[in-house]
Every structure is written in C-alpha cells, then in structure tokens.
Amino acid sequence: MKHKGCFLSFVASAVLLCASISSVFAKAPVTAKIVFTSSRDHNREIYIMNPDGSGQVRLTHHRADDAMPTWSPTGEQILFASDRDRFPLSRDLYLMDPDGKNVRRVFGKSEDRSSAVWSPDGKQIAYRRREPSGSFVYIATIDGKNEEKIAFGHSPSWSPDGEEIAFLTGWPERMQITILNVNTRKQTVFFPKPGRPSWMSSFVWSPSGNKIAFTWLHQAPLKEFVETETIYIINRDGTGLQQITSDDAPRETSLVWSPQGDALLYNKADKNNRLQIFKIALGSDVSEQLTDTFIPKVFGDFFQANSPGDWFDPAFALPVAPQPNLLTTTWGQVKQQ
C-alpha cells in the first residue's frame, strides 16, 4: 500500500510537471493575430484571425460562455473569462495557449471575475470582480495566489509603463475615467469634468502610453442618444480631445488599439443588427469591416455576433522573461521607443 501511494503521488507530480512544461513552451504567433469572441456557432467562443479579417480559426470548444480574451505581453498565453465552472452570468478567469490547448483556471477559489488585462511585465493582471456591494478593481499575480482589491470601479486598463491603472467609475449617467497610481494607490479623476452627463462603455491605453481612446456619450438625456456613443482620443495630460468617428448611429463600443498605435478595432451593428468587428486607421474617416457573421433568428437573438478582444503582433512585443534586470518602467519606456 505504501508503494502504491508513492506511485500515485509520482503520477500526480508528473501530470502537474507536464502541464507546467506545456505552459512554458507554448509558442506565440509568428505573425500578427487578433483574438476575438464570436457567437457564430450559437454559443460565444474565442477565435483568432489576421488583422485583415482573414484566417478566422476557433480556439475554444465548450458549451460555456467564453469571452473577453486578451494576449499576454509575449503572446504565449491568452487570458479570458468563462462561466464553464459556475452558473450562467457569473464568470471567472482562465488561461490557455495560443492554439486553444492547455486551458486552466487562474484562481483556486471561484469568484465573479471578468474584464481582465495584463501588467506590462506579464506578472500580474487587473480585472473586475463583482461583489454584493458592487464592482471592484482587483490586481493579482498570474498564478492566482495573491489577490488585492484596489478600487471601486470596473473595466481596468494598465498603462504601458506599468505605473498606472485606469478604470471606469460612476453610474449610470456620471461615468468618469479614474487613474490609480499602482505604487501609491492615489486615485485621480481624469475625464470628464464632474457634473457633465457622461456614459462610457470602453476605453484603452495607447501602446505608447501617451493617449487614451474611449467611447463616449454625452448628449442629455442619455437614453435618447444611446446610439450616438462614438470614439474619442485624448492625450494623457488631458489635452487634445479628438473625435475619431461621427455621431451617426449605430453606437460604437469595445475598443482595441493596434500594437503599432495607428488603428483601432471596435464593435458596431451591421444592417442585420448583429455586432461586427470594424477597423479604422487613425487619420482616416473610412472604416473596414473585418467580420461578417450572420446568425439566423431561428437560433435565437444572438445580437453579439462578434466582439474584438485583443491584438498581438510579435514585431511590437518585447520579451518580459527571463530578463529580471528589465524593470517594468524600463520595459514600458523601451516599448514606447
């Protein structure tokens, strides 16, 4: 019996070791790839595609709702939210390799976590965690062992230099972008000025860290102008507010910045009232539709046909390991150059 117990322990250790090795040797894409969510198979799954919309490949194959994927800084892992181990409408965070294999949970104890982003050094994540008292921004190590509540709010976005986390606060008609200093935990309301009617559904830091893109609705009463939510860009110092797309309906949401910083992905409903992924080059007023998924009504009202998740390009990615001598701040400064 003693030998049998030792053997089972050895097998368990070997399985864990193989899983660890599999994660270490996961290969990042060799060309630029966009990871996104699609309901084309009548259930939200995660896909990847080329930046021009070609080569769309399904990664997840699960009856659960898989969504909100984001690339690790090196492109070797994809972080996403799923309800596969919980009741519907209550998600948690999972990791997988770029080919969809080696799916594993981030945390041991399940909670309602979503909207995750990576720190620039790949060692931590920030995310939204829902609790009975509201939604909060948390940070945790990528192994899920250390978790910390840092602010009241949601939809975090980590600055490229690793020093700040921006997130949304306020509900429902006084939403603002708040920026938190990761080291001091000091919070500052960034935009817009208090008291102005405001609705925001998404925002993201530019790869260089000097700009923030966001979708904004500011015409009162908001409920009568909801379809005019559109894309804006503002400098990190609060100057240079610029409207990127027009107020013409339908509304635009779910922003993703290109790794080069010269284009944005976003969601917009097509003529069949199905959300599709569009791309617009900065400085242009012409957008390009990347997805064209049509789901018959017979399968239900899958309004969210496609939604952008994240954009990875190995040409603009820097290794974050094993180079412990590169501090997060240095990594961000080099990336900006």
PDB file of N, CA and C in Angstrom, residues 194-253:
ATOM      1  N   PRO A 194     -16.354  66.622 -13.472  1.00  0.00           N
ATOM      2  CA  PRO A 194     -17.535  66.231 -12.692  1.00  0.00           C
ATOM      3  C   PRO A 194     -18.757  67.066 -13.046  1.00  0.00           C
ATOM      4  N   GLY A 195     -19.921  66.414 -13.045  1.00  0.00           N
ATOM      5  CA  GLY A 195     -21.170  67.128 -13.278  1.00  0.00           C
ATOM      6  C   GLY A 195     -21.674  67.070 -14.701  1.00  0.00           C
ATOM      7  N   ARG A 196     -20.819  66.675 -15.639  1.00  0.00           N
ATOM      8  CA  ARG A 196     -21.247  66.614 -17.035  1.00  0.00           C
ATOM      9  C   ARG A 196     -21.873  65.257 -17.335  1.00  0.00           C
ATOM     10  N   PRO A 197     -23.045  65.209 -17.974  1.00  0.00           N
ATOM     11  CA  PRO A 197     -23.645  63.924 -18.333  1.00  0.00           C
ATOM     12  C   PRO A 197     -22.661  63.085 -19.147  1.00  0.00           C
ATOM     13  N   SER A 198     -22.491  61.835 -18.772  1.00  0.00           N
ATOM     14  CA  SER A 198     -21.448  61.051 -19.426  1.00  0.00           C
ATOM     15  C   SER A 198     -21.727  59.561 -19.303  1.00  0.00           C
ATOM     16  N   TRP A 199     -21.561  58.850 -20.422  1.00  0.00           N
ATOM     17  CA  TRP A 199     -21.646  57.388 -20.440  1.00  0.00           C
ATOM     18  C   TRP A 199     -20.460  56.863 -21.242  1.00  0.00           C
ATOM     19  N   MET A 200     -19.758  55.887 -20.694  1.00  0.00           N
ATOM     20  CA  MET A 200     -18.629  55.264 -21.371  1.00  0.00           C
ATOM     21  C   MET A 200     -18.751  53.751 -21.215  1.00  0.00           C
ATOM     22  N   SER A 201     -18.507  53.023 -22.281  1.00  0.00           N
ATOM     23  CA  SER A 201     -18.587  51.566 -22.187  1.00  0.00           C
ATOM     24  C   SER A 201     -17.230  50.899 -22.362  1.00  0.00           C
ATOM     25  N   SER A 202     -16.262  51.615 -22.913  1.00  0.00           N
ATOM     26  CA  SER A 202     -14.933  51.008 -23.068  1.00  0.00           C
ATOM     27  C   SER A 202     -13.881  52.090 -23.268  1.00  0.00           C
ATOM     28  N   PHE A 203     -12.657  51.767 -22.906  1.00  0.00           N
ATOM     29  CA  PHE A 203     -11.523  52.648 -23.170  1.00  0.00           C
ATOM     30  C   PHE A 203     -10.259  51.814 -23.073  1.00  0.00           C
ATOM     31  N   VAL A 204      -9.183  52.332 -23.671  1.00  0.00           N
ATOM     32  CA  VAL A 204      -7.927  51.581 -23.691  1.00  0.00           C
ATOM     33  C   VAL A 204      -6.762  52.530 -23.864  1.00  0.00           C
ATOM     34  N   TRP A 205      -5.664  52.217 -23.188  1.00  0.00           N
ATOM     35  CA  TRP A 205      -4.437  52.999 -23.287  1.00  0.00           C
ATOM     36  C   TRP A 205      -3.754  52.716 -24.622  1.00  0.00           C
ATOM     37  N   SER A 206      -3.151  53.729 -25.226  1.00  0.00           N
ATOM     38  CA  SER A 206      -2.395  53.524 -26.457  1.00  0.00           C
ATOM     39  C   SER A 206      -1.110  52.767 -26.143  1.00  0.00           C
ATOM     40  N   PRO A 207      -0.510  52.060 -27.110  1.00  0.00           N
ATOM     41  CA  PRO A 207       0.728  51.303 -26.861  1.00  0.00           C
ATOM     42  C   PRO A 207       1.874  52.176 -26.351  1.00  0.00           C
ATOM     43  N   SER A 208       1.897  53.441 -26.737  1.00  0.00           N
ATOM     44  CA  SER A 208       2.960  54.335 -26.284  1.00  0.00           C
ATOM     45  C   SER A 208       2.676  54.920 -24.910  1.00  0.00           C
ATOM     46  N   GLY A 209       1.419  54.856 -24.468  1.00  0.00           N
ATOM     47  CA  GLY A 209       1.053  55.362 -23.158  1.00  0.00           C
ATOM     48  C   GLY A 209       0.753  56.838 -23.103  1.00  0.00           C
ATOM     49  N   ASN A 210       0.846  57.542 -24.223  1.00  0.00           N
ATOM     50  CA  ASN A 210       0.622  58.990 -24.207  1.00  0.00           C
ATOM     51  C   ASN A 210      -0.802  59.390 -24.576  1.00  0.00           C
ATOM     52  N   LYS A 211      -1.651  58.415 -24.918  1.00  0.00           N
ATOM     53  CA  LYS A 211      -3.041  58.702 -25.284  1.00  0.00           C
ATOM     54  C   LYS A 211      -3.971  57.642 -24.702  1.00  0.00           C
ATOM     55  N   ILE A 212      -5.229  57.998 -24.586  1.00  0.00           N
ATOM     56  CA  ILE A 212      -6.278  57.066 -24.184  1.00  0.00           C
ATOM     57  C   ILE A 212      -7.421  57.186 -25.170  1.00  0.00           C
ATOM     58  N   ALA A 213      -7.882  56.052 -25.688  1.00  0.00           N
ATOM     59  CA  ALA A 213      -9.043  56.020 -26.571  1.00  0.00           C
ATOM     60  C   ALA A 213     -10.238  55.513 -25.767  1.00  0.00           C
ATOM     61  N   PHE A 214     -11.419  56.077 -26.021  1.00  0.00           N
ATOM     62  CA  PHE A 214     -12.608  55.657 -25.288  1.00  0.00           C
ATOM     63  C   PHE A 214     -13.858  55.928 -26.113  1.00  0.00           C
ATOM     64  N   THR A 215     -14.926  55.224 -25.786  1.00  0.00           N
ATOM     65  CA  THR A 215     -16.218  55.514 -26.405  1.00  0.00           C
ATOM     66  C   THR A 215     -17.012  56.367 -25.436  1.00  0.00           C
ATOM     67  N   TRP A 216     -17.688  57.377 -25.962  1.00  0.00           N
ATOM     68  CA  TRP A 216     -18.280  58.401 -25.103  1.00  0.00           C
ATOM     69  C   TRP A 216     -19.629  58.841 -25.637  1.00  0.00           C
ATOM     70  N   LEU A 217     -20.582  58.962 -24.715  1.00  0.00           N
ATOM     71  CA  LEU A 217     -21.905  59.509 -24.997  1.00  0.00           C
ATOM     72  C   LEU A 217     -22.149  60.624 -23.985  1.00  0.00           C
ATOM     73  N   HIS A 218     -22.405  61.826 -24.476  1.00  0.00           N
ATOM     74  CA  HIS A 218     -22.511  62.963 -23.547  1.00  0.00           C
ATOM     75  C   HIS A 218     -23.665  63.893 -23.892  1.00  0.00           C
ATOM     76  N   GLN A 219     -24.633  63.421 -24.677  1.00  0.00           N
ATOM     77  CA  GLN A 219     -25.802  64.227 -25.002  1.00  0.00           C
ATOM     78  C   GLN A 219     -26.946  63.849 -24.065  1.00  0.00           C
ATOM     79  N   ALA A 220     -27.548  64.834 -23.431  1.00  0.00           N
ATOM     80  CA  ALA A 220     -28.618  64.577 -22.472  1.00  0.00           C
ATOM     81  C   ALA A 220     -29.997  64.816 -23.107  1.00  0.00           C
ATOM     82  N   PRO A 221     -30.994  64.004 -22.706  1.00  0.00           N
ATOM     83  CA  PRO A 221     -30.889  62.844 -21.810  1.00  0.00           C
ATOM     84  C   PRO A 221     -30.219  61.668 -22.532  1.00  0.00           C
ATOM     85  N   LEU A 222     -29.339  60.971 -21.833  1.00  0.00           N
ATOM     86  CA  LEU A 222     -28.521  59.941 -22.465  1.00  0.00           C
ATOM     87  C   LEU A 222     -29.348  58.860 -23.148  1.00  0.00           C
ATOM     88  N   LYS A 223     -30.466  58.460 -22.531  1.00  0.00           N
ATOM     89  CA  LYS A 223     -31.242  57.349 -23.077  1.00  0.00           C
ATOM     90  C   LYS A 223     -31.812  57.643 -24.451  1.00  0.00           C
ATOM     91  N   GLU A 224     -31.935  58.908 -24.805  1.00  0.00           N
ATOM     92  CA  GLU A 224     -32.462  59.282 -26.113  1.00  0.00           C
ATOM     93  C   GLU A 224     -31.371  59.371 -27.176  1.00  0.00           C
ATOM     94  N   PHE A 225     -30.111  59.307 -26.750  1.00  0.00           N
ATOM     95  CA  PHE A 225     -28.998  59.428 -27.693  1.00  0.00           C
ATOM     96  C   PHE A 225     -28.042  58.240 -27.590  1.00  0.00           C
ATOM     97  N   VAL A 226     -28.509  57.117 -27.050  1.00  0.00           N
ATOM     98  CA  VAL A 226     -27.627  55.994 -26.779  1.00  0.00           C
ATOM     99  C   VAL A 226     -26.922  55.486 -28.039  1.00  0.00           C
ATOM    100  N   GLU A 227     -27.554  55.606 -29.194  1.00  0.00           N
ATOM    101  CA  GLU A 227     -26.948  55.125 -30.428  1.00  0.00           C
ATOM    102  C   GLU A 227     -25.884  56.058 -30.989  1.00  0.00           C
ATOM    103  N   THR A 228     -25.636  57.170 -30.309  1.00  0.00           N
ATOM    104  CA  THR A 228     -24.604  58.108 -30.777  1.00  0.00           C
ATOM    105  C   THR A 228     -23.302  57.970 -29.992  1.00  0.00           C
ATOM    106  N   GLU A 229     -23.174  56.910 -29.180  1.00  0.00           N
ATOM    107  CA  GLU A 229     -21.903  56.668 -28.493  1.00  0.00           C
ATOM    108  C   GLU A 229     -20.818  56.429 -29.532  1.00  0.00           C
ATOM    109  N   THR A 230     -19.752  57.194 -29.470  1.00  0.00           N
ATOM    110  CA  THR A 230     -18.745  57.161 -30.518  1.00  0.00           C
ATOM    111  C   THR A 230     -17.330  57.239 -29.930  1.00  0.00           C
ATOM    112  N   ILE A 231     -16.326  57.183 -30.795  1.00  0.00           N
ATOM    113  CA  ILE A 231     -14.938  57.025 -30.366  1.00  0.00           C
ATOM    114  C   ILE A 231     -14.226  58.370 -30.260  1.00  0.00           C
ATOM    115  N   TYR A 232     -13.495  58.534 -29.160  1.00  0.00           N
ATOM    116  CA  TYR A 232     -12.680  59.719 -28.924  1.00  0.00           C
ATOM    117  C   TYR A 232     -11.280  59.292 -28.501  1.00  0.00           C
ATOM    118  N   ILE A 233     -10.329  60.212 -28.664  1.00  0.00           N
ATOM    119  CA  ILE A 233      -8.965  60.034 -28.162  1.00  0.00           C
ATOM    120  C   ILE A 233      -8.565  61.299 -27.421  1.00  0.00           C
ATOM    121  N   ILE A 234      -7.865  61.132 -26.303  1.00  0.00           N
ATOM    122  CA  ILE A 234      -7.385  62.264 -25.541  1.00  0.00           C
ATOM    123  C   ILE A 234      -5.953  61.992 -25.093  1.00  0.00           C
ATOM    124  N   ASN A 235      -5.137  63.046 -25.001  1.00  0.00           N
ATOM    125  CA  ASN A 235      -3.769  62.900 -24.528  1.00  0.00           C
ATOM    126  C   ASN A 235      -3.757  62.582 -23.028  1.00  0.00           C
ATOM    127  N   ARG A 236      -2.712  61.930 -22.577  1.00  0.00           N
ATOM    128  CA  ARG A 236      -2.600  61.561 -21.164  1.00  0.00           C
ATOM    129  C   ARG A 236      -2.582  62.782 -20.255  1.00  0.00           C
ATOM    130  N   ASP A 237      -2.153  63.939 -20.753  1.00  0.00           N
ATOM    131  CA  ASP A 237      -2.153  65.141 -19.924  1.00  0.00           C
ATOM    132  C   ASP A 237      -3.503  65.852 -19.929  1.00  0.00           C
ATOM    133  N   GLY A 238      -4.506  65.255 -20.576  1.00  0.00           N
ATOM    134  CA  GLY A 238      -5.844  65.820 -20.593  1.00  0.00           C
ATOM    135  C   GLY A 238      -6.125  66.769 -21.722  1.00  0.00           C
ATOM    136  N   THR A 239      -5.178  67.000 -22.593  1.00  0.00           N
ATOM    137  CA  THR A 239      -5.358  67.917 -23.722  1.00  0.00           C
ATOM    138  C   THR A 239      -5.680  67.131 -24.996  1.00  0.00           C
ATOM    139  N   GLY A 240      -6.022  67.888 -26.032  1.00  0.00           N
ATOM    140  CA  GLY A 240      -6.147  67.316 -27.367  1.00  0.00           C
ATOM    141  C   GLY A 240      -7.300  66.349 -27.564  1.00  0.00           C
ATOM    142  N   LEU A 241      -8.460  66.606 -26.939  1.00  0.00           N
ATOM    143  CA  LEU A 241      -9.618  65.735 -27.140  1.00  0.00           C
ATOM    144  C   LEU A 241     -10.001  65.721 -28.619  1.00  0.00           C
ATOM    145  N   GLN A 242     -10.087  64.537 -29.186  1.00  0.00           N
ATOM    146  CA  GLN A 242     -10.340  64.394 -30.621  1.00  0.00           C
ATOM    147  C   GLN A 242     -11.406  63.342 -30.874  1.00  0.00           C
ATOM    148  N   GLN A 243     -12.421  63.691 -31.645  1.00  0.00           N
ATOM    149  CA  GLN A 243     -13.453  62.735 -32.028  1.00  0.00           C
ATOM    150  C   GLN A 243     -12.991  61.981 -33.270  1.00  0.00           C
ATOM    151  N   ILE A 244     -12.984  60.640 -33.198  1.00  0.00           N
ATOM    152  CA  ILE A 244     -12.448  59.818 -34.278  1.00  0.00           C
ATOM    153  C   ILE A 244     -13.525  59.417 -35.284  1.00  0.00           C
ATOM    154  N   THR A 245     -14.713  59.083 -34.811  1.00  0.00           N
ATOM    155  CA  THR A 245     -15.809  58.697 -35.697  1.00  0.00           C
ATOM    156  C   THR A 245     -17.002  59.608 -35.449  1.00  0.00           C
ATOM    157  N   SER A 246     -17.940  59.624 -36.376  1.00  0.00           N
ATOM    158  CA  SER A 246     -19.071  60.542 -36.289  1.00  0.00           C
ATOM    159  C   SER A 246     -20.120  60.024 -35.316  1.00  0.00           C
ATOM    160  N   ASP A 247     -21.094  60.893 -34.997  1.00  0.00           N
ATOM    161  CA  ASP A 247     -22.167  60.525 -34.077  1.00  0.00           C
ATOM    162  C   ASP A 247     -23.272  59.719 -34.740  1.00  0.00           C
ATOM    163  N   ASP A 248     -23.132  59.436 -36.018  1.00  0.00           N
ATOM    164  CA  ASP A 248     -24.178  58.692 -36.712  1.00  0.00           C
ATOM    165  C   ASP A 248     -24.349  57.313 -36.099  1.00  0.00           C
ATOM    166  N   ALA A 249     -25.602  56.887 -35.921  1.00  0.00           N
ATOM    167  CA  ALA A 249     -25.882  55.549 -35.393  1.00  0.00           C
ATOM    168  C   ALA A 249     -25.433  54.492 -36.406  1.00  0.00           C
ATOM    169  N   PRO A 250     -25.150  53.277 -35.961  1.00  0.00           N
ATOM    170  CA  PRO A 250     -25.295  52.752 -34.601  1.00  0.00           C
ATOM    171  C   PRO A 250     -24.084  53.054 -33.726  1.00  0.00           C
ATOM    172  N   ARG A 251     -24.246  52.801 -32.436  1.00  0.00           N
ATOM    173  CA  ARG A 251     -23.214  53.104 -31.442  1.00  0.00           C
ATOM    174  C   ARG A 251     -21.981  52.234 -31.659  1.00  0.00           C
ATOM    175  N   GLU A 252     -20.843  52.721 -31.163  1.00  0.00           N
ATOM    176  CA  GLU A 252     -19.554  52.022 -31.286  1.00  0.00           C
ATOM    177  C   GLU A 252     -19.000  51.734 -29.900  1.00  0.00           C
ATOM    178  N   THR A 253     -18.538  50.505 -29.683  1.00  0.00           N
ATOM    179  CA  THR A 253     -18.064  50.084 -28.366  1.00  0.00           C
ATOM    180  C   THR A 253     -16.853  49.160 -28.512  1.00  0.00           C
TER     181      THR A 253
END
